[in-house]
Amino acid sequence: MLERLYHFLEVRLGIRDILEQNLTKYLLPNNVNIWYTLGAVLITLFVTQFITGILLLVYYVPNPAEAFQSVERIMNEVPYGWLIRYLHAVGSNVIVIALLLHMLSVLFMGSYKKPRELTWVSGFILLNLSFALCLTGYLLPWSQLSFWATTVATDAAGAVPVIGDALVRFLRGGAMVGDATLGRFFALHVMVLPAMLAGLVGFHLFCVRRIGISRPPFGEDYRPAEVKGYFHHEEHPGGIPFFPNYAIKDMAVIFFFLAGLVYLVFFAPGLFIPPSAFEPADPFTTPEHIKPEWYFLWAYQTLKIFPSEFLGLAVQGLVMTGLALLPFIDRGSERRPGRRPLFIACYILGILLFVGISVWGHYS
Amino acid sequence: MAMSPERGFIGVPAYEAVPDFCGRCHIGVKEDYLLSAHGQAIAEGGANCVTCHGNHVVVKAGPEIINPEDCSQCHGYGQAGEIKAAIVKTDEMLASLAENLGFMGKKGIAVKSMESETFALRNDFRRLFHSVNVEKISNETADFQQRGMAIQQKIDAVQTELDQRKLIGGVVTGLLVLASLICFLIRKTYQQEEDGSS
């Protein structure tokens, strides 16, 4: 039966050729390293988010009067509801970790350089879309934590000159975080942002496949590839087949990340879900210390370091724009870290700043 | 103006009117108090609410209120100790129930109904303190303990489930780590083949 189906598809679509070209005859550089597996890890994690998100949608009620109770019901009454919710909530944090590692590895190996600018830009937008998904999803349980964290986050937009107040009202759908905010965040979280993310992931993978995977800039025989003035797919003759040789490494790292996710879900969900996440939102009681999620702490603290919030916001905007346009700023063809001391110094300083300001934000 | 009787200012209530004053909010407690020996003796100068709980800085009901220093103003010096001994163990048990439920609530477990049950039980139990009858307290304490144990059993059941979850989580984590290691080992064999062929 399966053989007949295969034959049917083979005659009409030539699937043998597609599979060969993308699996067994798809050759990767000989020195491809473990950091190249993070893309596969991220796809797995995004699929997990999609599945758990759909399951949560079955029971979640996007209405301030019922949202908290519906999440409480998911946690306590729906069979394995707690597991699905924790996989979704903790999984979003693991995705951010994987995204940051992916970005850092691409930066370190200079893989963002010409002709891979579009891959980088689409990846950077994906990172920001993921942040937007985290922010919008944070409000949905309508807990004290989500209500006040969203109030603080949307309040930051008020620092933009002239249109600040209007921007805050637009984000919230009113003067305060309320019904309208939950409605628009819900729509963004379950429909708009996932659709954009799916489309952009497709484009990102298309770019990776179309231009060819970059060779890691390590080893004595490495030389920067010559960038031509026309389209050229980078081949790796004599390289290792993607399937099964490298796919098994993808699987190894995917299992490793899933083990970490399951461990966090079962043993330390409190790392990402503090007690205030289990108290219903109360617009009349402001908690003492409202802090955003760990990956927004740097932005939160930056707003406090500078004398005005606008200045802080402007610095954040500059950093993010600089990163987005990096391939157009750093245009040299050299990718070997040892031969890019200035870039690597900025890279290390950047990581230290991110960690330092985040820790400062946590304890401030 | 603020202290004008026309505006509802009552001022200091008469000694015997204190239970009515406090009982405007603490309705059940007032009824219980009036039935107790303290309430029955109020006309003869028996303790009213303020005697034990104070006025502006109100001391909440609890075993700490019962002490020889305060109670011996009217009762024998040893009576406070006897009553305290009869209630303290149960009161501690009820306090520990409330504390455990608080911890569980912070982990997302729905404890509201158990918390309400414990809160009501603790309130009812503390009303017993109005009585100065050691025998009555000892008899009724057993019932409170039983009701407390019933809540404890519910907490234990939840805790058992949480422990089972951890066991399953540990096994799944271990299996995933094992799967990861096996994949790495398979990759190693491919790598040896690749090194041999190059």
Coordinates of C-alpha atoms in Angstrom, one line a residue:
Chain A
M1 CA 0.0 0.0 0.0
L2 CA 2.8 2.4 1.1
E3 CA 4.8 1.4 -1.9
R4 CA 1.9 2.2 -4.3
L5 CA 1.4 5.6 -2.6
Y6 CA 5.1 6.3 -2.9
H7 CA 5.0 5.3 -6.6
F8 CA 1.9 7.5 -7.2
L9 CA 3.7 10.5 -5.7
E10 CA 7.0 9.7 -7.4
V11 CA 5.4 9.6 -10.8
R12 CA 3.6 12.9 -10.3
L13 CA 6.0 14.9 -8.0
G14 CA 9.4 13.2 -8.3
I15 CA 9.7 13.0 -4.5
R16 CA 12.7 10.8 -4.7
D17 CA 14.6 13.6 -6.3
I18 CA 13.3 16.2 -3.7
L19 CA 14.3 13.9 -0.8
E20 CA 17.7 13.2 -2.3
Q21 CA 18.4 16.9 -3.0
N22 CA 17.4 18.0 0.5
L23 CA 18.5 15.0 2.6
T24 CA 21.1 12.5 1.4
K25 CA 22.6 14.6 -1.4
Y26 CA 22.4 17.9 0.6
L27 CA 26.0 18.3 1.6
L28 CA 27.2 20.4 4.6
P29 CA 30.7 21.7 5.2
N30 CA 33.0 19.0 6.7
N31 CA 33.7 21.2 9.8
V32 CA 30.0 22.1 10.5
N33 CA 29.7 22.4 14.3
I34 CA 27.1 21.9 17.0
W35 CA 25.9 25.6 16.8
Y36 CA 24.4 24.9 13.5
T37 CA 21.8 22.6 15.2
L38 CA 20.1 25.5 16.9
G39 CA 17.9 26.2 13.9
A40 CA 16.4 22.7 14.2
V41 CA 16.1 23.1 17.9
L42 CA 14.1 26.3 17.4
I43 CA 11.8 24.8 14.9
T44 CA 11.0 21.9 17.3
L45 CA 10.4 24.4 20.1
F46 CA 8.1 26.6 18.0
V47 CA 6.1 23.5 16.9
T48 CA 5.8 22.6 20.6
Q49 CA 4.5 26.1 21.3
F50 CA 2.1 25.9 18.5
I51 CA 0.6 22.5 19.7
T52 CA 0.4 23.5 23.4
G53 CA -1.0 26.9 22.4
I54 CA -3.8 25.3 20.4
L55 CA -4.6 23.0 23.3
L56 CA -4.7 25.9 25.7
L57 CA -7.0 27.8 23.4
V58 CA -9.6 25.0 23.9
Y59 CA -10.1 26.1 27.5
Y60 CA -8.8 29.6 27.7
V61 CA -11.4 32.4 27.9
P62 CA -10.1 35.8 26.6
N63 CA -12.2 38.0 28.9
P64 CA -10.9 39.8 32.0
A65 CA -13.9 38.5 34.0
E66 CA -13.0 34.8 33.2
A67 CA -9.4 34.7 32.0
F68 CA -7.8 34.0 35.3
Q69 CA -10.4 31.4 36.3
S70 CA -10.0 29.7 33.0
V71 CA -6.3 29.4 33.5
E72 CA -6.8 28.2 37.0
R73 CA -9.2 25.6 35.6
I74 CA -6.6 24.5 33.0
M75 CA -4.0 24.2 35.8
N76 CA -6.3 22.2 38.2
E77 CA -9.2 20.5 36.4
V78 CA -8.3 19.9 32.8
P79 CA -6.4 16.6 32.5
Y80 CA -2.7 17.4 32.1
G81 CA -3.7 21.0 31.7
W82 CA -0.9 22.1 34.1
L83 CA 1.7 20.2 31.9
I84 CA 0.4 21.9 28.7
R85 CA 0.4 25.4 30.3
Y86 CA 3.9 24.9 31.9
L87 CA 5.3 23.6 28.6
H88 CA 3.9 26.6 26.8
A89 CA 5.0 29.2 29.4
V90 CA 8.4 27.7 30.3
G91 CA 8.9 26.8 26.6
S92 CA 8.7 30.4 25.6
N93 CA 11.7 31.1 27.9
V94 CA 13.7 28.2 26.5
I95 CA 12.9 29.6 23.0
V96 CA 14.4 33.0 24.0
I97 CA 17.5 31.2 25.3
A98 CA 17.9 29.2 22.1
L99 CA 17.2 32.3 19.9
L100 CA 19.9 34.3 21.8
L101 CA 22.4 31.4 21.5
H102 CA 21.6 31.1 17.8
M103 CA 22.1 34.9 17.2
L104 CA 25.4 34.9 19.3
S105 CA 26.8 32.0 17.3
V106 CA 25.9 33.6 14.0
L107 CA 27.6 36.8 15.2
F108 CA 30.7 35.0 16.4
M109 CA 31.1 33.1 13.1
G110 CA 30.3 36.2 11.0
S111 CA 27.6 34.2 9.1
Y112 CA 25.5 37.3 8.7
K113 CA 27.9 38.8 6.2
K114 CA 27.2 39.2 2.4
P115 CA 25.5 37.3 0.7
R116 CA 23.5 36.3 3.8
E117 CA 22.1 39.7 4.8
L118 CA 18.5 38.7 4.2
T119 CA 18.9 35.6 6.3
W120 CA 20.2 37.8 9.2
V121 CA 17.5 40.5 8.8
S122 CA 14.7 37.9 8.7
G123 CA 16.3 36.1 11.7
F124 CA 16.5 39.4 13.7
I125 CA 12.9 40.2 12.9
L126 CA 12.0 36.6 14.1
L127 CA 13.7 37.3 17.4
N128 CA 11.7 40.5 17.8
L129 CA 8.5 38.7 16.8
S130 CA 9.2 36.1 19.5
F131 CA 9.6 38.9 22.0
A132 CA 6.3 40.4 20.9
L133 CA 4.7 36.9 21.3
C134 CA 6.2 36.7 24.8
L135 CA 4.9 40.1 25.7
T136 CA 1.4 39.5 24.4
G137 CA 1.1 36.1 25.9
Y138 CA 2.2 37.4 29.3
L139 CA -1.0 39.3 29.7
L140 CA -3.4 36.5 28.8
P141 CA -3.6 34.8 32.2
W142 CA -4.8 38.1 33.7
S143 CA -2.8 37.7 36.9
Q144 CA -1.4 40.3 39.1
L145 CA 2.0 39.7 37.4
S146 CA 0.7 39.9 33.9
F147 CA -1.5 42.9 34.5
W148 CA 1.2 45.0 36.1
A149 CA 4.0 43.9 33.9
T150 CA 1.9 44.9 30.9
T151 CA 1.1 48.2 32.5
V152 CA 4.8 48.9 33.0
A153 CA 5.8 47.7 29.5
T154 CA 3.1 49.7 27.7
D155 CA 3.8 52.7 29.8
A156 CA 7.4 52.8 28.4
A157 CA 6.0 53.8 25.0
G158 CA 4.8 57.0 26.6
A159 CA 8.4 58.2 26.6
V160 CA 8.3 58.7 22.8
P161 CA 8.0 62.5 22.2
V162 CA 4.8 63.9 20.8
I163 CA 3.0 60.7 20.0
G164 CA 3.9 58.9 23.3
D165 CA 0.4 59.2 25.0
A166 CA -1.4 58.3 21.8
L167 CA 0.9 55.3 21.4
V168 CA 0.2 54.1 24.9
R169 CA -3.6 54.4 24.3
F170 CA -3.2 52.6 21.0
L171 CA -1.3 49.7 22.7
R172 CA -3.8 49.5 25.5
G173 CA -6.9 50.3 23.6
G174 CA -7.7 52.9 26.3
A175 CA -6.1 54.9 29.1
M176 CA -5.6 51.8 31.3
V177 CA -4.8 48.1 30.7
G178 CA -8.3 46.5 30.5
D179 CA -10.7 44.6 28.3
A180 CA -9.5 46.2 25.1
T181 CA -5.9 45.4 25.9
L182 CA -6.7 41.8 26.6
G183 CA -8.7 41.6 23.3
R184 CA -6.0 43.0 21.1
F185 CA -3.1 41.2 22.8
F186 CA -5.1 37.9 22.5
A187 CA -5.7 38.5 18.8
L188 CA -2.1 39.4 18.2
H189 CA -0.8 36.4 20.2
V190 CA -2.9 33.7 18.7
M191 CA -3.4 34.9 15.1
V192 CA -1.4 37.9 13.8
L193 CA 2.0 37.2 15.3
P194 CA 2.1 33.4 14.8
A195 CA 1.0 33.9 11.1
M196 CA 3.8 36.4 10.6
L197 CA 6.3 34.2 12.5
A198 CA 5.4 31.1 10.3
G199 CA 5.8 33.1 7.1
L200 CA 9.1 34.6 8.2
V201 CA 10.4 31.2 9.4
G202 CA 9.6 29.9 5.9
F203 CA 11.5 32.8 4.3
H204 CA 14.4 32.4 6.7
L205 CA 14.8 28.7 5.8
F206 CA 14.4 29.5 2.1
C207 CA 17.3 32.0 2.4
V208 CA 19.4 29.4 4.3
R209 CA 18.7 26.7 1.7
R210 CA 18.9 29.0 -1.4
I211 CA 22.2 30.7 -0.7
G212 CA 23.7 27.6 0.8
I213 CA 24.8 27.0 4.4
S214 CA 27.9 29.0 5.4
R215 CA 31.2 27.2 6.2
P216 CA 32.3 27.7 9.8
P217 CA 35.3 30.1 9.7
F218 CA 37.7 27.7 11.5
G219 CA 40.5 25.4 10.6
E220 CA 43.8 26.0 8.8
D221 CA 42.4 25.5 5.3
Y222 CA 39.6 28.0 5.8
R223 CA 39.7 31.0 3.5
P224 CA 36.9 33.6 3.2
A225 CA 34.6 32.7 0.3
E226 CA 34.7 35.0 -2.6
V227 CA 31.5 36.9 -2.9
K228 CA 30.4 37.2 -6.5
G229 CA 28.4 40.0 -8.0
Y230 CA 25.7 37.6 -9.1
F231 CA 23.7 34.8 -7.4
H232 CA 25.8 31.9 -6.3
H233 CA 24.7 28.9 -4.3
E234 CA 27.6 27.9 -2.0
E235 CA 28.3 24.2 -2.5
H236 CA 30.3 22.0 -0.2
P237 CA 31.7 19.2 -2.5
G238 CA 33.0 16.3 -0.4
G239 CA 31.0 17.5 2.6
I240 CA 28.9 15.4 4.9
P241 CA 25.3 14.5 3.9
F242 CA 22.6 16.3 5.9
F243 CA 20.8 13.0 6.3
P244 CA 21.6 10.9 8.2
N245 CA 25.0 12.2 9.2
Y246 CA 24.1 15.7 10.5
A247 CA 20.4 15.1 11.2
I248 CA 21.4 12.8 14.0
K249 CA 23.4 15.6 15.6
D250 CA 20.3 17.8 15.2
M251 CA 18.3 15.1 17.0
A252 CA 20.9 14.9 19.8
V253 CA 20.7 18.6 20.6
I254 CA 16.9 18.6 20.2
F255 CA 16.6 15.9 22.8
F256 CA 19.0 17.7 25.0
F257 CA 16.9 20.9 24.9
L258 CA 13.7 19.0 25.4
A259 CA 15.3 17.3 28.5
G260 CA 16.1 20.8 29.8
L261 CA 12.6 22.0 29.1
V262 CA 11.0 18.9 30.8
Y263 CA 13.3 19.3 33.8
L264 CA 12.3 23.0 34.2
V265 CA 8.6 22.2 33.8
F266 CA 8.6 19.4 36.4
F267 CA 11.2 20.7 38.9
A268 CA 11.6 24.4 38.6
P269 CA 8.7 26.1 36.8
G270 CA 8.9 28.8 39.6
L271 CA 12.1 30.1 37.9
F272 CA 9.8 31.6 35.2
I273 CA 6.4 31.7 36.9
P274 CA 6.6 33.6 40.2
P275 CA 3.8 33.4 42.9
S276 CA 2.2 36.7 41.7
A277 CA 1.3 34.8 38.5
F278 CA -1.2 32.8 40.5
E279 CA -3.0 35.9 42.0
P280 CA -5.9 37.4 40.0
A281 CA -5.2 40.8 38.5
D282 CA -6.2 43.6 40.8
P283 CA -6.0 47.1 39.2
F284 CA -6.4 48.7 42.6
T285 CA -3.4 47.0 44.3
T286 CA 0.0 47.7 42.8
P287 CA 2.6 45.1 43.8
E288 CA 5.7 46.4 45.5
H289 CA 8.3 45.3 42.9
I290 CA 7.1 44.9 39.3
K291 CA 9.8 43.4 37.1
P292 CA 9.6 42.3 33.5
E293 CA 10.7 38.9 32.3
W294 CA 14.4 38.3 32.4
Y295 CA 14.9 39.0 28.7
F296 CA 13.4 42.4 29.0
L297 CA 15.3 43.4 32.2
W298 CA 18.1 45.1 30.1
A299 CA 15.5 47.3 28.4
Y300 CA 13.8 48.0 31.7
Q301 CA 17.0 49.0 33.4
T302 CA 18.2 51.1 30.4
L303 CA 15.1 53.3 30.8
K304 CA 16.2 53.9 34.4
I305 CA 19.9 54.5 33.8
F306 CA 19.4 57.6 31.6
P307 CA 18.2 60.9 32.9
S308 CA 15.1 60.7 30.7
E309 CA 13.1 57.7 29.6
F310 CA 13.2 59.1 26.0
L311 CA 17.0 58.9 26.0
G312 CA 16.9 55.4 27.3
L313 CA 14.4 54.4 24.6
A314 CA 16.5 56.1 21.9
V315 CA 19.6 54.1 23.0
Q316 CA 17.6 50.9 22.9
G317 CA 16.3 51.8 19.4
L318 CA 19.9 52.6 18.3
V319 CA 21.2 49.3 19.5
M320 CA 18.4 47.3 17.9
T321 CA 18.7 49.2 14.6
G322 CA 22.5 48.7 14.7
L323 CA 22.1 45.0 15.2
A324 CA 19.4 44.7 12.5
L325 CA 21.6 46.5 9.9
L326 CA 24.9 44.9 11.0
P327 CA 25.6 43.1 7.7
F328 CA 25.3 46.5 5.9
I329 CA 27.7 48.1 8.5
D330 CA 30.3 45.4 8.9
R331 CA 31.0 44.7 5.2
G332 CA 34.4 43.1 5.3
S333 CA 34.6 39.5 4.0
E334 CA 36.8 38.2 6.9
R335 CA 34.8 35.9 9.2
R336 CA 37.5 34.3 11.3
P337 CA 37.1 35.5 14.9
G338 CA 40.8 35.7 15.5
R339 CA 41.2 38.2 12.6
R340 CA 38.3 40.4 13.8
P341 CA 39.6 41.6 17.2
L342 CA 37.6 44.8 17.2
F343 CA 34.3 43.0 16.5
I344 CA 35.1 40.3 19.0
A345 CA 35.9 42.9 21.7
C346 CA 32.5 44.6 21.0
Y347 CA 30.9 41.2 21.0
I348 CA 32.2 40.2 24.4
L349 CA 31.5 43.7 25.8
G350 CA 28.0 43.5 24.5
I351 CA 27.3 40.2 26.2
L352 CA 28.8 41.5 29.5
L353 CA 26.7 44.6 29.2
F354 CA 23.5 42.6 28.5
V355 CA 24.1 40.3 31.5
G356 CA 25.3 43.1 33.8
I357 CA 22.4 45.5 33.1
S358 CA 20.0 42.6 33.4
V359 CA 21.4 41.6 36.8
W360 CA 21.3 45.3 37.8
G361 CA 17.7 45.5 36.7
H362 CA 16.8 42.4 38.6
Y363 CA 18.2 43.7 41.9
S364 CA 17.3 47.4 41.4
Chain B
M1 CA -17.4 68.5 63.4
A2 CA -16.0 65.0 62.8
M3 CA -16.8 64.0 66.3
S4 CA -20.4 65.4 66.1
P5 CA -23.0 62.8 67.3
E6 CA -25.3 64.2 64.5
R7 CA -22.8 62.9 62.0
G8 CA -22.8 59.4 63.6
F9 CA -19.9 59.7 65.9
I10 CA -20.5 57.3 68.8
G11 CA -17.6 58.1 71.1
V12 CA -16.5 55.7 73.8
P13 CA -19.3 53.0 74.2
A14 CA -20.5 52.2 77.7
Y15 CA -18.7 49.1 79.1
E16 CA -21.7 46.8 78.6
A17 CA -22.3 48.2 75.1
V18 CA -18.8 47.2 73.8
P19 CA -20.0 43.8 72.5
D20 CA -22.8 45.4 70.5
F21 CA -20.3 48.0 69.1
C22 CA -17.8 45.3 68.0
G23 CA -20.6 42.9 67.0
R24 CA -21.8 45.2 64.3
C25 CA -19.2 43.6 62.1
H26 CA -18.2 40.5 64.1
I27 CA -21.7 39.2 64.3
G28 CA -21.1 35.5 64.9
V29 CA -18.3 36.2 67.4
K30 CA -20.6 38.5 69.4
E31 CA -23.3 35.8 69.6
D32 CA -20.7 33.3 70.7
Y33 CA -19.3 35.7 73.3
L34 CA -22.7 36.5 74.7
L35 CA -23.3 32.8 75.3
S36 CA -19.9 32.3 77.0
A37 CA -19.2 32.7 80.7
H38 CA -17.5 36.1 79.9
G39 CA -20.6 37.4 78.1
Q40 CA -23.0 36.1 80.7
A41 CA -21.0 38.0 83.4
I42 CA -20.7 41.3 81.6
A43 CA -23.2 43.0 83.9
E44 CA -21.1 42.0 86.9
G45 CA -17.9 43.4 85.3
G46 CA -17.0 40.2 83.3
A47 CA -14.5 40.7 80.5
N48 CA -15.7 42.5 77.4
C49 CA -14.1 42.5 73.9
V50 CA -11.6 45.3 74.8
T51 CA -10.4 43.5 78.0
C52 CA -8.6 40.9 76.0
H53 CA -8.4 42.3 72.4
G54 CA -7.6 45.9 73.3
N55 CA -9.2 48.8 71.5
H56 CA -7.3 50.8 68.9
V57 CA -4.5 48.3 68.4
V58 CA -6.7 45.3 68.2
V59 CA -5.0 42.0 69.1
K60 CA -6.3 39.2 66.9
A61 CA -7.8 36.1 68.5
G62 CA -5.1 33.5 69.3
P63 CA -3.5 31.5 72.1
E64 CA -1.2 34.4 72.9
I65 CA -4.2 36.3 74.3
I66 CA -4.6 33.6 77.0
N67 CA -1.9 34.2 79.6
P68 CA -1.7 34.1 83.4
E69 CA -0.7 37.8 83.6
D70 CA -4.0 39.0 82.0
C71 CA -6.4 36.3 82.9
S72 CA -5.4 36.1 86.6
Q73 CA -7.0 39.5 87.1
C74 CA -10.3 37.6 87.4
H75 CA -9.4 33.8 87.3
G76 CA -7.1 31.6 89.3
Y77 CA -3.4 31.9 88.2
G78 CA -3.3 28.3 86.8
Q79 CA -6.5 28.4 84.7
A80 CA -5.0 30.3 81.7
G81 CA -2.3 27.6 81.5
E82 CA -4.9 24.8 81.5
I83 CA -7.0 26.4 78.8
K84 CA -3.9 27.2 76.7
A85 CA -2.7 23.6 77.0
A86 CA -6.0 22.4 75.8
I87 CA -6.1 24.5 72.6
V88 CA -2.5 25.2 71.6
K89 CA -1.8 21.9 69.8
T90 CA -5.0 22.2 67.6
D91 CA -4.4 25.9 67.0
E92 CA -0.9 25.1 65.8
M93 CA -2.2 22.4 63.5
L94 CA -4.8 24.8 62.0
A95 CA -2.0 27.4 61.5
S96 CA 0.2 24.9 59.8
L97 CA -2.7 24.0 57.5
A98 CA -3.1 27.6 56.5
E99 CA 0.6 27.9 55.9
N100 CA 0.8 24.8 53.7
L101 CA -2.2 25.9 51.7
G102 CA -0.5 29.3 51.2
F103 CA 2.6 27.5 49.8
M104 CA 0.5 25.4 47.5
G105 CA -1.4 28.5 46.2
K106 CA 1.9 30.0 45.2
K107 CA 2.5 27.0 43.0
G108 CA -0.8 27.4 41.1
I109 CA -2.8 24.8 43.0
A110 CA -6.4 25.7 43.5
V111 CA -6.7 26.0 47.2
K112 CA -9.3 28.6 47.6
S113 CA -12.0 26.3 48.9
M114 CA -9.6 24.5 51.3
E115 CA -8.4 27.9 52.5
S116 CA -11.9 29.1 53.1
E117 CA -12.7 25.9 55.0
T118 CA -9.5 26.3 57.1
F119 CA -10.2 30.0 57.7
A120 CA -13.8 29.2 58.9
L121 CA -12.6 26.3 61.0
R122 CA -9.9 28.4 62.7
N123 CA -12.4 31.2 63.4
D124 CA -14.9 28.7 64.9
F125 CA -12.1 27.2 67.0
R126 CA -10.9 30.5 68.3
R127 CA -14.4 31.4 69.4
L128 CA -14.1 28.6 71.8
F129 CA -11.5 30.7 73.6
H130 CA -14.3 32.9 75.0
S131 CA -15.4 29.9 77.1
V132 CA -13.6 29.5 80.4
N133 CA -14.7 25.9 80.7
V134 CA -11.7 23.6 80.2
E135 CA -13.8 20.5 79.9
K136 CA -15.9 22.0 77.2
I137 CA -12.8 23.2 75.3
S138 CA -11.2 19.8 75.6
N139 CA -14.3 17.9 74.3
E140 CA -14.8 20.3 71.3
T141 CA -11.1 20.4 70.5
A142 CA -11.3 16.8 69.4
D143 CA -13.9 17.6 66.8
F144 CA -11.9 20.5 65.4
Q145 CA -8.8 18.3 65.2
Q146 CA -10.8 15.8 63.2
R147 CA -12.1 18.4 60.8
G148 CA -8.5 19.7 60.5
M149 CA -7.3 16.3 59.7
A150 CA -9.8 16.0 56.9
I151 CA -8.3 19.1 55.3
Q152 CA -4.8 17.7 55.9
Q153 CA -5.8 14.6 54.0
K154 CA -6.8 16.6 51.0
I155 CA -3.5 18.5 51.2
D156 CA -1.7 15.2 51.4
A157 CA -3.5 13.9 48.4
V158 CA -2.4 16.9 46.4
Q159 CA 1.2 16.6 47.7
T160 CA 1.2 12.9 46.7
E161 CA 0.2 13.9 43.1
L162 CA 2.9 16.6 43.1
D163 CA 5.5 14.0 44.1
Q164 CA 4.3 11.6 41.5
R165 CA 4.6 14.3 38.9
K166 CA 8.2 14.9 39.9
L167 CA 8.9 11.1 39.6
I168 CA 7.5 11.0 36.1
G169 CA 9.3 14.2 35.2
G170 CA 12.6 12.7 36.4
V171 CA 12.0 9.6 34.3
V172 CA 11.1 11.6 31.2
T173 CA 14.1 13.9 31.6
G174 CA 16.4 10.9 32.1
L175 CA 15.0 9.2 28.9
L176 CA 15.5 12.4 26.9
V177 CA 19.1 12.8 28.1
L178 CA 19.6 9.1 27.2
A179 CA 18.1 9.6 23.7
S180 CA 20.4 12.6 23.3
L181 CA 23.5 10.6 24.3
I182 CA 22.6 7.7 21.9
C183 CA 22.2 10.2 19.1
F184 CA 25.6 11.7 19.9
L185 CA 27.2 8.2 19.9
I186 CA 25.6 7.4 16.5
R187 CA 26.9 10.7 15.2
K188 CA 30.4 9.7 16.5
T189 CA 30.3 6.5 14.3
Y190 CA 29.3 8.6 11.3
Q191 CA 32.2 10.9 12.1
Q192 CA 34.6 8.0 12.2
E193 CA 33.4 6.9 8.8
E194 CA 33.8 10.4 7.5
D195 CA 37.3 10.7 8.9
G196 CA 38.2 7.3 7.4
S197 CA 36.9 8.1 3.9
S198 CA 38.6 11.5 3.7

